[in-house]
Each structure stands twice: as C-alpha cells, then as structure tokens.
Tab-separated table of C-alpha atoms in Angstrom:
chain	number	residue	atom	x	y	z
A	796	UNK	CA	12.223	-5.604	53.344
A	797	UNK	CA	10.643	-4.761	49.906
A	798	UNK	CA	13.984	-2.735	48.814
A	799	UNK	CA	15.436	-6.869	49.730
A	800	UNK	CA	13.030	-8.566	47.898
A	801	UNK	CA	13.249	-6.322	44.659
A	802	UNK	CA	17.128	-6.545	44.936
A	803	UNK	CA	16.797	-10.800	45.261
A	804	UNK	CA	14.312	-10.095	42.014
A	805	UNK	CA	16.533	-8.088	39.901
A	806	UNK	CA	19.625	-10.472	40.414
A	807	UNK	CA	17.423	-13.295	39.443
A	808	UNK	CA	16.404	-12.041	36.701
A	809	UNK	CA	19.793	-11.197	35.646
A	810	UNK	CA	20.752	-14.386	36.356
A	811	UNK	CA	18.118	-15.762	34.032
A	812	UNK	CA	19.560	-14.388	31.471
A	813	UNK	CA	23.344	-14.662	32.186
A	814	UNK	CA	22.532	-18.024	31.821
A	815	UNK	CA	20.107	-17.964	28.660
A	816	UNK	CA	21.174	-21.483	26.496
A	817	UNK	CA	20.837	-20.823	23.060
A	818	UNK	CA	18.496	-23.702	20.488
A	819	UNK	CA	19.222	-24.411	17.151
A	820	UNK	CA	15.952	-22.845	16.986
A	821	UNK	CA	16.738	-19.662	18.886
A	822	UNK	CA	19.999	-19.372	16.596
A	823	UNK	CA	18.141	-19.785	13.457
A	824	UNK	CA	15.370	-17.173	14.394
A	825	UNK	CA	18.248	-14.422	15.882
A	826	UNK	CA	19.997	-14.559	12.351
A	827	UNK	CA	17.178	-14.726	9.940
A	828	UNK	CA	15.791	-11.119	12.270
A	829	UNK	CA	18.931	-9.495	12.679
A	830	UNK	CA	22.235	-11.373	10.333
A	831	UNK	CA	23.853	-7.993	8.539
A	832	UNK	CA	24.578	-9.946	5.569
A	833	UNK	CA	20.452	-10.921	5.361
A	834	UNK	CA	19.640	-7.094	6.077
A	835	UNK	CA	21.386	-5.620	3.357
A	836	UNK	CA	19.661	-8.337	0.773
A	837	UNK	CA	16.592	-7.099	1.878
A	838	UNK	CA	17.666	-3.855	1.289
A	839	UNK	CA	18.443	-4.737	-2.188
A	840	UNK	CA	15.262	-6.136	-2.901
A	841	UNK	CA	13.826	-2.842	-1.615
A	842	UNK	CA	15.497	-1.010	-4.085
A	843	UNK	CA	14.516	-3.504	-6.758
A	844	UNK	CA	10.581	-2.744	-5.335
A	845	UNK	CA	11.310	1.143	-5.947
A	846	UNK	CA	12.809	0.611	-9.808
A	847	UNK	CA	9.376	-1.293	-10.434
A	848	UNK	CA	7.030	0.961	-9.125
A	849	UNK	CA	8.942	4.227	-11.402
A	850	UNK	CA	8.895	1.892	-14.456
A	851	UNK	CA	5.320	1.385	-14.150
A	852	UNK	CA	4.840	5.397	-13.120
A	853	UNK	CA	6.201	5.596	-16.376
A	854	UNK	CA	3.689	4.114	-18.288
A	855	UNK	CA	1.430	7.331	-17.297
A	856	UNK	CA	2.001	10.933	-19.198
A	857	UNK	CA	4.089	13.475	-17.117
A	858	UNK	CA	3.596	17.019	-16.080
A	859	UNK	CA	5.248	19.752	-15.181
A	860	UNK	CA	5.552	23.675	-14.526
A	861	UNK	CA	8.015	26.409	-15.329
A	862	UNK	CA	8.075	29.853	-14.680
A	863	UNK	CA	10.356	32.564	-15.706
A	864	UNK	CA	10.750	35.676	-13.918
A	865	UNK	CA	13.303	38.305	-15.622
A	866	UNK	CA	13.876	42.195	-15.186
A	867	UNK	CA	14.645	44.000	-18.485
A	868	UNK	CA	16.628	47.021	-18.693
A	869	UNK	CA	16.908	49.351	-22.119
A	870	UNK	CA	19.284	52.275	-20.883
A	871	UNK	CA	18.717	54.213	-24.973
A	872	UNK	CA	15.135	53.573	-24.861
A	873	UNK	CA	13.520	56.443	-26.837
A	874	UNK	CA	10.142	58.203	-25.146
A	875	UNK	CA	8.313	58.049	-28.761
A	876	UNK	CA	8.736	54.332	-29.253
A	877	UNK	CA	6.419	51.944	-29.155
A	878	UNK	CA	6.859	48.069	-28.283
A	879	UNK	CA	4.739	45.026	-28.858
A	880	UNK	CA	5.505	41.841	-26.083
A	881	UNK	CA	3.694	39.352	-26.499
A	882	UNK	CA	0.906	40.662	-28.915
A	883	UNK	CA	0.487	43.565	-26.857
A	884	UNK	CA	1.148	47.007	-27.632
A	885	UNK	CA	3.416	48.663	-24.632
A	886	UNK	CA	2.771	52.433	-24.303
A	887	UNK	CA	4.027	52.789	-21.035
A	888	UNK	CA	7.732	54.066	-21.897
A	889	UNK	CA	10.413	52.947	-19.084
A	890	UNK	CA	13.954	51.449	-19.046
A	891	UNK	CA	13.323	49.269	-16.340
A	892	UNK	CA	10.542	46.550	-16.853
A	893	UNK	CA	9.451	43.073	-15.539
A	894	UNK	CA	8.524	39.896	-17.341
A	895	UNK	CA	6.693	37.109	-16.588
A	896	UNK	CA	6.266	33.773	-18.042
A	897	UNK	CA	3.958	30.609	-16.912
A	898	UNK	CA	3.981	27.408	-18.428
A	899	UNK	CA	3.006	23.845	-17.924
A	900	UNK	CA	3.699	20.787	-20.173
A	901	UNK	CA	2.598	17.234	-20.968
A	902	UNK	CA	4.418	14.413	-22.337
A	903	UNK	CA	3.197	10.841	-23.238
A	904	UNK	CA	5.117	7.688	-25.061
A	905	UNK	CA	2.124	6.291	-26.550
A	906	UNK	CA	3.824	3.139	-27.654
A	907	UNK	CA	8.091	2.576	-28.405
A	908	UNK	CA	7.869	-0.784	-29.968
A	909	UNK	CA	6.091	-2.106	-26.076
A	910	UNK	CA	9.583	-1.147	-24.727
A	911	UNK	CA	8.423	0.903	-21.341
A	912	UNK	CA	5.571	-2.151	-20.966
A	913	UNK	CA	8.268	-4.760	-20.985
A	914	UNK	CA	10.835	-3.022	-18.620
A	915	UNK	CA	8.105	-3.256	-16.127
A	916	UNK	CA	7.730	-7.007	-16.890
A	917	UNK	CA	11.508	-7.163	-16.557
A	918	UNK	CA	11.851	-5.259	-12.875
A	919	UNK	CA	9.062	-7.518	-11.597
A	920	UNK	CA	11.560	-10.087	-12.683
A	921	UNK	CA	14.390	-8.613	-11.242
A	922	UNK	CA	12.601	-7.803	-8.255
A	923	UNK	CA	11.576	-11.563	-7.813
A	924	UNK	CA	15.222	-12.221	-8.193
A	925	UNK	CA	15.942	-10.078	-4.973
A	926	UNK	CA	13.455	-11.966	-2.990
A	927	UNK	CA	14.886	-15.291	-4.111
A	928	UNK	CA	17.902	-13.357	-3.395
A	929	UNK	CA	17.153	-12.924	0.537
A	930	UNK	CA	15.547	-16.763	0.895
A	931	UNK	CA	19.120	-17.812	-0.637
A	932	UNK	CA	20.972	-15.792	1.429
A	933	UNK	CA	19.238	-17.252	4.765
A	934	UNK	CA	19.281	-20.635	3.667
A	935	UNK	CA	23.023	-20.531	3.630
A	936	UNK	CA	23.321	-18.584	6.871
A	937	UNK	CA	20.970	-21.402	8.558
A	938	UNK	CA	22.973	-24.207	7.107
A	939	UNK	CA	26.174	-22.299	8.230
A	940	UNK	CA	24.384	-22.400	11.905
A	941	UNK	CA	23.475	-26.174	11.474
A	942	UNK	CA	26.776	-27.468	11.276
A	943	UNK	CA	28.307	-25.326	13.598
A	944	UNK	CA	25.356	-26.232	16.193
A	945	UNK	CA	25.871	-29.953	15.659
A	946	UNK	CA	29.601	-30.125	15.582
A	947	UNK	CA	29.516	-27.880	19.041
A	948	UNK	CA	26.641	-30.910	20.418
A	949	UNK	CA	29.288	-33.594	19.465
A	950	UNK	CA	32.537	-32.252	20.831
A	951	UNK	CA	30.424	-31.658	24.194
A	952	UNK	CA	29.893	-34.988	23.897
A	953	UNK	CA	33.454	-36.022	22.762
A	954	UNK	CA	34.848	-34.268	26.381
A	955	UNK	CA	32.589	-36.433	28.131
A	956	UNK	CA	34.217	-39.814	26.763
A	957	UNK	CA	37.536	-37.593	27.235
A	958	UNK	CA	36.807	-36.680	30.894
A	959	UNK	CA	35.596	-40.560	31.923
A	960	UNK	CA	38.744	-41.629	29.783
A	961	UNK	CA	40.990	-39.407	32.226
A	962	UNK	CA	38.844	-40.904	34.956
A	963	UNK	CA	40.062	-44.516	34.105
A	964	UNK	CA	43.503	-43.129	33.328
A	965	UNK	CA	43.720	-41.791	36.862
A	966	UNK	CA	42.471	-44.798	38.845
A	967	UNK	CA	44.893	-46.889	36.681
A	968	UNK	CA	47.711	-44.301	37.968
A	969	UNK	CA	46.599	-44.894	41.432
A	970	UNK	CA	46.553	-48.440	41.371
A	971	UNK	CA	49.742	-48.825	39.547
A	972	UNK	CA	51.449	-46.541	42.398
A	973	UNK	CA	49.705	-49.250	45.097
A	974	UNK	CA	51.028	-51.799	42.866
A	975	UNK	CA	54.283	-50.565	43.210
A	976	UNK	CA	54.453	-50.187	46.865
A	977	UNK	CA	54.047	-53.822	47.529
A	978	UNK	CA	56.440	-54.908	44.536
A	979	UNK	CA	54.233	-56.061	42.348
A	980	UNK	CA	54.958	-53.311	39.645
A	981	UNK	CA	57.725	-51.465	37.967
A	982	UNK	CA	58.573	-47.784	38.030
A	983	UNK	CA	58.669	-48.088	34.669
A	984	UNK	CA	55.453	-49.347	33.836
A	985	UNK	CA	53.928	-46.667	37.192
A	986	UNK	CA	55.923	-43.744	34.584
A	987	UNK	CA	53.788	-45.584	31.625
A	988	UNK	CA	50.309	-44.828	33.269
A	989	UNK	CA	51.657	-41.735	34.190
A	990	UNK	CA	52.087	-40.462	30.795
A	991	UNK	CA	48.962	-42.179	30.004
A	992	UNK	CA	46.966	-39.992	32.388
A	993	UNK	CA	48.911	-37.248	30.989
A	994	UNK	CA	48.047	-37.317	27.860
A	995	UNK	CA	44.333	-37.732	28.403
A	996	UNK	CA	44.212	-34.472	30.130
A	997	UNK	CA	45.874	-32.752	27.347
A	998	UNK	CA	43.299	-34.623	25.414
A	999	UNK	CA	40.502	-32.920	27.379
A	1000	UNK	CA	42.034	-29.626	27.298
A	1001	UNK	CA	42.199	-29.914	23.682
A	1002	UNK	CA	38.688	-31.165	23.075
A	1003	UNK	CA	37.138	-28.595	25.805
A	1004	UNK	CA	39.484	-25.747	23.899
A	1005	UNK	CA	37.930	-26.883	20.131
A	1006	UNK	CA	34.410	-26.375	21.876
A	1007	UNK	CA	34.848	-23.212	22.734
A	1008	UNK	CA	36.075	-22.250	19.747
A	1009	UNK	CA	33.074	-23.736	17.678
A	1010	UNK	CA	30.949	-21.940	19.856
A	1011	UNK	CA	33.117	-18.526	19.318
A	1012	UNK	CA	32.565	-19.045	15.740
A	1013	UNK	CA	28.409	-19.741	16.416
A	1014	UNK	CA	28.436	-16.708	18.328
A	1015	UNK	CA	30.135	-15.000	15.494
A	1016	UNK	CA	27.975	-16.045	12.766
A	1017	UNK	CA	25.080	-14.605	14.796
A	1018	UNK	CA	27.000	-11.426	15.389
A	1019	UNK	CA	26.678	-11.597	18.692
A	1020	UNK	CA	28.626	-9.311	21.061
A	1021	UNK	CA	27.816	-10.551	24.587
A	1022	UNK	CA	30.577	-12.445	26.531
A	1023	UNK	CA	27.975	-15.298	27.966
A	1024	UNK	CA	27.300	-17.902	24.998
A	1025	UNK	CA	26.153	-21.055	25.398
A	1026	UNK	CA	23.907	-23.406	23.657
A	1027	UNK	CA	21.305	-25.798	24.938
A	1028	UNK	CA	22.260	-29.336	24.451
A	1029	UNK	CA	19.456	-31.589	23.183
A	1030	UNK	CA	19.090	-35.493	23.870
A	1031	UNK	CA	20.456	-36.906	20.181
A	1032	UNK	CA	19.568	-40.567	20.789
A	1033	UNK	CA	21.502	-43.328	18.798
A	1034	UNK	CA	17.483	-44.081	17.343
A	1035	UNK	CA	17.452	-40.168	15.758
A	1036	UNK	CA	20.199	-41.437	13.777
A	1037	UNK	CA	19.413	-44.443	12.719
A	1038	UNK	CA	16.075	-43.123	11.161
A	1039	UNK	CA	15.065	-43.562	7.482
A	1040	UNK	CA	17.595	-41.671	5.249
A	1041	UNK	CA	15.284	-39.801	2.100
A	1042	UNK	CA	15.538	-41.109	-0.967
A	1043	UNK	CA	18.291	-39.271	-3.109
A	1044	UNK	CA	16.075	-38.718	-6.525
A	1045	UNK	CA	12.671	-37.540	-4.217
A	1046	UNK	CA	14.871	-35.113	-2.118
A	1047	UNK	CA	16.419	-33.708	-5.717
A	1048	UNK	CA	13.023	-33.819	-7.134
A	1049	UNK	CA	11.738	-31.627	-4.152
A	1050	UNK	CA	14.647	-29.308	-3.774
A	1051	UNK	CA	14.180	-28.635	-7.813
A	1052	UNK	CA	11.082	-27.039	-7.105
A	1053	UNK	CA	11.492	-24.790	-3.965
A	1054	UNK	CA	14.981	-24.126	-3.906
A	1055	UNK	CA	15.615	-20.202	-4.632
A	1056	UNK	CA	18.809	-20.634	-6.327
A	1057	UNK	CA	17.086	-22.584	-8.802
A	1058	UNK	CA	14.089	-20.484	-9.060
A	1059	UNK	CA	16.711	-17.312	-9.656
A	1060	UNK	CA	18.183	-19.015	-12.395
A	1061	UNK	CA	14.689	-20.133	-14.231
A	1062	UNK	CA	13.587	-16.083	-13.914
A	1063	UNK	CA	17.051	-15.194	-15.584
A	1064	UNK	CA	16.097	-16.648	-18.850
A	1065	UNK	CA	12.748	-14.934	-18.869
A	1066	UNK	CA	14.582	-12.093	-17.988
A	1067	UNK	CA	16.985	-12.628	-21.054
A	1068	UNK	CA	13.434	-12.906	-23.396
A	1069	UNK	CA	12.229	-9.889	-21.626
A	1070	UNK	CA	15.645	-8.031	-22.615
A	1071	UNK	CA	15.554	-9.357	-25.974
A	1072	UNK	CA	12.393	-8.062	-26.749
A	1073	UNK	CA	13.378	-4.461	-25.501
A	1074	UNK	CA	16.193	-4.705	-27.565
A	1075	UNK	CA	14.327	-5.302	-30.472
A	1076	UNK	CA	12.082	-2.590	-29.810
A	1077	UNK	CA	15.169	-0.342	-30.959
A	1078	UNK	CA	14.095	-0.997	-34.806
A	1079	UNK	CA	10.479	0.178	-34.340
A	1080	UNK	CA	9.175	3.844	-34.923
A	1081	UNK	CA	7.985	6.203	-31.588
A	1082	UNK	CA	5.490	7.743	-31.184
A	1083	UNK	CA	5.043	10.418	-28.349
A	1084	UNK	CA	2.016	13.228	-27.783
A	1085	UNK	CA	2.937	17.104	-26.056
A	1086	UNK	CA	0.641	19.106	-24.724
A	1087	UNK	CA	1.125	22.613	-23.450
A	1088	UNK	CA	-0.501	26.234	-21.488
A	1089	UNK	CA	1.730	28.953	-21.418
A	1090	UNK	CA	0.964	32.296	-20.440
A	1091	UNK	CA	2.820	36.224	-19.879
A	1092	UNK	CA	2.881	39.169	-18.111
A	1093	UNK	CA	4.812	42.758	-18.815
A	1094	UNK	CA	4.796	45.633	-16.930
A	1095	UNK	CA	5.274	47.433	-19.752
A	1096	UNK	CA	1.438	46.670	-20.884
A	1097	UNK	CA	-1.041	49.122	-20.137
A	1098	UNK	CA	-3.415	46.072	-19.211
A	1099	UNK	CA	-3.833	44.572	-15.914
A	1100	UNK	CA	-1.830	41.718	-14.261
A	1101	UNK	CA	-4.998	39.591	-14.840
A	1102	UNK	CA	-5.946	40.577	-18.084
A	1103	UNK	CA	-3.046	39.730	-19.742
A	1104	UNK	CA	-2.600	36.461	-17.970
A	1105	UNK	CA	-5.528	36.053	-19.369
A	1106	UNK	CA	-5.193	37.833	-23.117
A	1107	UNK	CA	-1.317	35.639	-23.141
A	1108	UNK	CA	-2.649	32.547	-22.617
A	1109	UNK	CA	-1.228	30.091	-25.616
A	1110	UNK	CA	-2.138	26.667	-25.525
A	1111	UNK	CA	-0.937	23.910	-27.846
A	1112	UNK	CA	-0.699	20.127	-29.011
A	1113	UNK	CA	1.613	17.584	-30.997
A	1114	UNK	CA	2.671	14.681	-32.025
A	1115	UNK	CA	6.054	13.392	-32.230
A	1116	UNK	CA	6.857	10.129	-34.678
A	1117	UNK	CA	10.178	9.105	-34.532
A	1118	UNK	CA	11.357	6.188	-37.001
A	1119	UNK	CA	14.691	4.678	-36.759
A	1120	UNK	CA	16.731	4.827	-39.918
A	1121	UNK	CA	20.518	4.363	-38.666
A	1122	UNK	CA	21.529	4.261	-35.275
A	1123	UNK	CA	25.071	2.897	-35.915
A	1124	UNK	CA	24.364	-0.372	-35.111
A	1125	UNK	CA	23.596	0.139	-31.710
A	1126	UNK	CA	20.283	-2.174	-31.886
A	1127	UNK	CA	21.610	-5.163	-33.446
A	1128	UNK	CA	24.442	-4.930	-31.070
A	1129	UNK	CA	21.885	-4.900	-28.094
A	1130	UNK	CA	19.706	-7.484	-29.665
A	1131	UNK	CA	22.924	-9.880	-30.032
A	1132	UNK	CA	23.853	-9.251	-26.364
A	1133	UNK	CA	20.638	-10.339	-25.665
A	1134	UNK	CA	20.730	-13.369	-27.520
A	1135	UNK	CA	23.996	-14.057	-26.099
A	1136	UNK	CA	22.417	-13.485	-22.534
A	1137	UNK	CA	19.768	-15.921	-23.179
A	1138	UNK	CA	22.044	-18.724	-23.598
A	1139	UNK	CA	24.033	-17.388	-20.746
A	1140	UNK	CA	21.130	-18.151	-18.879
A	1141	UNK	CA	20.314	-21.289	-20.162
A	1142	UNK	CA	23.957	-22.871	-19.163
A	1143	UNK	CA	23.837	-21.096	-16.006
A	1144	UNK	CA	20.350	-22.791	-14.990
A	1145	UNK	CA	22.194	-26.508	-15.878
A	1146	UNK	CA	24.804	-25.436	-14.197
A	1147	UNK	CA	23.051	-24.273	-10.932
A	1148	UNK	CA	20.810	-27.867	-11.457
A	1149	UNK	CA	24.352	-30.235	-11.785
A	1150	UNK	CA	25.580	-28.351	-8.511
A	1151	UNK	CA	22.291	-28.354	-6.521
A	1152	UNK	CA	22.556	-32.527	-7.760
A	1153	UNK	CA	25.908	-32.641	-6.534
A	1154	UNK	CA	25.195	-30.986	-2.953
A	1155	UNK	CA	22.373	-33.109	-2.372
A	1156	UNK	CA	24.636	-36.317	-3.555
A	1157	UNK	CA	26.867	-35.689	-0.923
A	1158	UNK	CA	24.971	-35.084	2.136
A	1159	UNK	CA	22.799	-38.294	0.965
A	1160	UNK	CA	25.967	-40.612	0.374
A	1161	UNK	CA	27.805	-38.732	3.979
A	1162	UNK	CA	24.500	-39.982	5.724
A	1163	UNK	CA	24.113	-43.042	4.165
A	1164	UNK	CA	28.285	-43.898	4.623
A	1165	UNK	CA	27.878	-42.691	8.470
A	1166	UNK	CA	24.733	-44.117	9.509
A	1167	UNK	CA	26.405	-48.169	8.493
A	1168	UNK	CA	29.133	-47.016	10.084
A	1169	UNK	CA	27.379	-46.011	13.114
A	1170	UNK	CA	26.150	-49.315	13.538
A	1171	UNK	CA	29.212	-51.113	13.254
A	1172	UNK	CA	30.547	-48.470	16.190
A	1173	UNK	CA	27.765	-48.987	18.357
A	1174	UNK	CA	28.700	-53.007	18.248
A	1175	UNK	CA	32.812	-52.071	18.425
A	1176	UNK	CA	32.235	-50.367	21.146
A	1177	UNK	CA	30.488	-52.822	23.524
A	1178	UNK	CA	32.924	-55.190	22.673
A	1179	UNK	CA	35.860	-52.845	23.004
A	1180	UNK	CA	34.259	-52.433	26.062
A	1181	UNK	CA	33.965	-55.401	26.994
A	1182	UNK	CA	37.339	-56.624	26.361
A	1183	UNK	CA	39.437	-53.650	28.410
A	1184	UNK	CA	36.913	-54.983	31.532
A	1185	UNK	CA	38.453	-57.861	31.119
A	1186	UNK	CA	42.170	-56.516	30.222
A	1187	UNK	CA	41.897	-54.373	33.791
A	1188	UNK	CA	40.630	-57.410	35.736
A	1189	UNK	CA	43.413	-59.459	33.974
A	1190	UNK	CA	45.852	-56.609	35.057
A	1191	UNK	CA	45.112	-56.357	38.325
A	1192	UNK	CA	45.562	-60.153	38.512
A	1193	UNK	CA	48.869	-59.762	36.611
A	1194	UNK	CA	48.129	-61.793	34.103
A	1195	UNK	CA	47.965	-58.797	31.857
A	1196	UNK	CA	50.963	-56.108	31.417
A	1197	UNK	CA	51.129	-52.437	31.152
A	1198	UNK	CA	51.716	-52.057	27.290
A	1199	UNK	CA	48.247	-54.023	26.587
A	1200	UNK	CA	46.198	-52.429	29.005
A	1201	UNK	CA	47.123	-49.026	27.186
A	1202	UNK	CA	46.262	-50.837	24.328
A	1203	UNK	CA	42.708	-51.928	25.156
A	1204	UNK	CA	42.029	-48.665	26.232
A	1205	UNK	CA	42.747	-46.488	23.297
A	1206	UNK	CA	40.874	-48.988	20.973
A	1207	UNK	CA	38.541	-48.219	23.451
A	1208	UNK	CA	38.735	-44.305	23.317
A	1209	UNK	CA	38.995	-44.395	19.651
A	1210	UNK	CA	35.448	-46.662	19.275
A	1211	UNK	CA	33.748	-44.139	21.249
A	1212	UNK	CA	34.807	-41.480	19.236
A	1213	UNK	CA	34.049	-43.168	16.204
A	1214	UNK	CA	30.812	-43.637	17.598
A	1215	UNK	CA	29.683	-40.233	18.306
A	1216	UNK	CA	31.470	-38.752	14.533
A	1217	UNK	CA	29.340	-41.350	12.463
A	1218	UNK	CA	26.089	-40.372	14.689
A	1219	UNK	CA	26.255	-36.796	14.358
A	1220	UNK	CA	27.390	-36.686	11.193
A	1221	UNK	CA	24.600	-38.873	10.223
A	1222	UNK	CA	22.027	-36.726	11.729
A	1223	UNK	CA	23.221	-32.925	10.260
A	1224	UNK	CA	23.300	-35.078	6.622
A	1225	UNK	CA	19.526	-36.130	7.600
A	1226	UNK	CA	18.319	-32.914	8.121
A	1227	UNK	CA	20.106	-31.231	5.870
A	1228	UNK	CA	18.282	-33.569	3.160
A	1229	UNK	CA	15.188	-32.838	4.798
A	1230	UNK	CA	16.216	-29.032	4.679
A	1231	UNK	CA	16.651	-29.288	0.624
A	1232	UNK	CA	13.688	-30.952	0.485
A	1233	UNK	CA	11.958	-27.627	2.341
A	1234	UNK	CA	12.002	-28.432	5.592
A	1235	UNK	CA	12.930	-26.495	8.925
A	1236	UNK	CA	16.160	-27.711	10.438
A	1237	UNK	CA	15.743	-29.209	13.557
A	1238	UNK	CA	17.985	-31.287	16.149
C-alpha cells in the first residue's frame, strides 16, 4: 500500500513538472542566472576586477629572493695557493668546492610622472565598463525574450479566431450539403464552402505550426534542452492596451540616465583623459629606490657555515632617476592617439545618444500607431460581426449567395486579426518604453 502511494506521488510529481508553464517572469529570471552569452560577460568583468587589484598591488614596493647554489671544480689547483672568496682567505686546498649565495631585493617607483596612480584610475574605469557591460548584455537578452513571449501570446490567440473560423467554415459546409439535398443549392457553390473550410484548416495548421516555432526559438534563447516547453498564457485585456502611452521626451530623459550603453560611452571619454594623461607621463623623469641583503658561503673557508653567513652579509641602497631625453617619438605618438581617442569617444557617446533617441522613437510612435488602430479594430470588428450574422441569416433565407457570404466572413477573419496585431503590438511597445525608462518587463 505505501510502495502504491509513493509510486501515485512520484508520477505526480513528475507530472508537475512535465507540465511546468513558463512566465515572462520565469523566462527572464532563467536567462539572466544561467544565458551563456551573460556568463561569459561576467567573466570578463572578472578579469577586468583582477587587472585592478595588480595595478593597485603595484603601487606598493616589491620583494624578492634568489639563491645560487654552484659546485666549483679547479682540476690544476696548486697545494701552496691561497684564495680569497668573498673577503675571506681560503686555506683549505681542494679541487672540488661549493658556493653559496643568498640574496633578497627591493624595488619601488616612487613617482613616473603619476603614471602607475592613473592606470589604477583607468582599470576602475574599465572595470565599470564590464559591469555596464553585463547589465547591457541582459537587457538585450530580456528584450529578445519580450518579443518572443508576446508574439507566442498573440499567435495562441490568432489559432483561436482560426479554430472558431474553421468552426463557422464547417457548419457552413454542412448546411450547404443539406441545402443541396433538397435543391436549394448548387454543387458548385457546396465545392465553394468546401474549399472554404479547406483553407481555414490549412490556416490553422499554419498558425498552430508558427507557434511552435516561436516557442522553439523562446526555448532556444533560454538554452533550454528539455523537449516539454510551454509558456503560461496571461489574461491581456483590450483595457492593458489601451493604457496611457509615456511621454516620448520623459521616457528619453529617463533612459539617458540609467541606460548602460550610455553610461559605457560617458566612462570612455574619462577613460580617453585617463589615457591621455598616462601618455603624457612619457615626457617626465623616474624616479625608482633599490634596496638589497646579500650574503655567501664557501666551503673552501676555514670559517663556519654560520659565521660566514654572517661575516658575507652585504647590504645596500639606491636611487635610480631616469629623465627622458629622446625616445623616438614614441610619447608624442601616444599622446596624439590619445587625443585622437578622446574625440573618438566624444562622437561615439552622440552617436550611442542619436541611436538610443531613435529606439525609443520607434517603440513610442509603434505604440502610439497601434493603440488608434486598435480602437478602430475593436469597432470593425463588431460591425464586421455584425454584418456576416446577418449575411448567414440572409443566406440561409437565400436572399444572400455563396460568393458574399465568403466575403463577409474573411472581412470578418481579417478584423479579428487586425485586432489582436494592433493590441499586442501595442502592449510589448508599452512596456518596452517602460523598460527604457528602468522598469521590469512585465505582461
């Protein structure tokens, strides 16, 4: 009995998730945790992180250690001579010996004309860039998901006017074959409906086909590799559509100052300062302190191993100024290339601000253009419907014939699907301005 009631649990909780539907919501937070393409920007502004934190390591002195180990051989060496290493007078006489040498150094850029100060200042830049980098990067991905969510919500929608369109189409079949049974219609016009019903199952096929293709390319774009995809289809009333459009020059205004692209490009040109002032740094003198300990063993040396570590030791100090005389114009070349990446900058921040204008133009002027047009649908197609209730009542009273019943009814059709375009291409426009404007997409 238990083994039963575990077995019921397990396929109902298999079930469960066979049958998991998918919200725009669920599909935004699956890509922004586990889209490839988002991943690897991270991992680029990772490795932006690391080149900051050695540039400012590099600000401190740096130390190391060296030691030389090294067996000497002196096949001729006379019994009577005597050797000094390393101050030290060697009286032990052999042709094999040992050396030893221990050293550790200190080095410290004291100031390059502020060059290692501003290359950190410049990699906090760059690494501010990466992070803009990853926001930009999802932003696309989610407006990628956005459209494909709400073009998959209105083709679901679209079969449904195609299925009760094949609906009608078959009840006008079957009346036109009871028609024709008691005389009162043509084989020809029974062969019209026919063909009529015909092609609005094609039509279904074809609509029910581009679903599942949208919803192949949503799965896609999430990198999905399950066979069960589906998406939850939310109630988009005709009233979410008809809602207050934002204004174009306060979604523009917003957008200016959150979008990352735009952000990116304002850091570029204090990255070009930042590089010009490095560059310039190229005509100033250096100046660098060294520091050193060294120390030495023999085992030629009559002394101990500690005694002459501790007799060797040799300890010294500089100072290093280097001054730039010529360096075959390899500064002013780097200081024009900055110059010239300044205004580089500069164009590409207009540039970035004309295109983020012209995005936000269109999806204002789509939702404005759709949302008057849904209106005039909505009333087209009451009265399209109105008019093939009356062309079917006039039909079956013969007053009508076959050639405008067709008619009525693919005005008919075609109002609906007017209908549903303008609405849900008003609504993605809507929230993508609200998107721009920073914030979360939402159906």
């Amino acid at each position: 009995m238990k083994k039963g009631i575990l077995f019921l649990a397990m396929m109902a909780s298999l079930q469960a998730t066979a049958q998991k539907l998918w919200t725009l919501e669920d599909c935004l937070n699956y890509a922004i945790e586990n889209n490839i393409t988002l991943k690897k920007s991270q991992l680029s502004k990772e490795t932006a992180t690391e080149t900051l934190k050695q540039s400012q390591a590099a600000l401190f002195p740096s130390l190391s250690a060296s030691t030389n180990q090294s067996v000497g051989y002196r096949p001729w060496q006379d019994s009577g001579t005597i050797t000094v290493t390393n101050g030290q007078v060697d009286t032990d006489v052999k042709k094999t010996y040992y050396n030893g040498s221990y050293t550790i150094n200190a080095q410290w850029t004291v100031w390059n004309g502020n060059q290692n100060r501003n290359q950190v200042k410049l990699n906090r830049v760059s690494e501010e860039q990466a992070e803009l980098n990853v926001e930009q990067t999802s932003n696309t991905i989610q407006e990628s998901i956005a459209k494909l969510y709400v073009q998959i919500l209105y083709q679901t929608e679209a079969i449904e006017v195609s299925r009760q369109s094949l609906e009608t189409s078959k009840k006008n079949e079957e009346r036109g074959k009871t028609m024709l049974e008691v005389g009162k219609m043509s084989k020809a016009d029974v062969a019209q409906l026919t063909a009529q019903r015909a092609t609005d199952e094609y039509n279904l096929v074809n609509a029910e086909s581009q679903l599942a293709n949208y919803k192949m390319q949503l799965k896609q774009l999430l990198e999905l590799t399950t066979e069960d995809f589906d998406i939850a289809v939310p109630a988009a009333s005709d009233e979410q559509a008809l809602q207050e459009i934002p204004a174009l020059t306060a979604v523009y205004e917003a957008a200016l100052l959150q979008r990352p692209e735009i952000k990116s490009a304002e850091l570029s040109k204090r990255s070009g300062d930042l590089q010009l002032k490095i560059a310039k740094a190229g005509w100033l003198p250096t100046l660098g302190l060294t520091g050193g300990v060294s120390t030495s063993t023999n085992s030629l040396s009559a002394n101990t191993w500690g005694e002459q570590m501790k007799t060797n030791v040799n300890a010294s100090a500089g100072a290093t100024l280097s001054i730039p005389i010529f360096d075959q114009r390899k500064t002013r070349t780097a200081v024009n290339k900055a110059k010239i990446q300044q205004l580089t900058a500069e164009l590409d921040l207009q540039d970035k601000q004309k295109t983020l204008w012209k995005t936000i133009e269109t999806f204002w002027l789509d939702a404005q253009t759709n949302q008057q047009k849904f209106r005039s649908a909505r009333e087209s197609v009451a009265s399209e419907q109105e008019s093939y209730n009356l062309l079917s009542e006039q039909f079956q009273l013969g007053l009508k014939n076959i050639v405008e019943l067709m008619t009525g009814k693919d005005k008919l059709l075609q109002a609906q699907q007017n209908k549903l375009q303008s609405k849900y291409t008003t609504i993605l426009n809507q929230q993508l301005l609200k998107f721009y404007q920073g914030e979360k997409l939402k159906i």
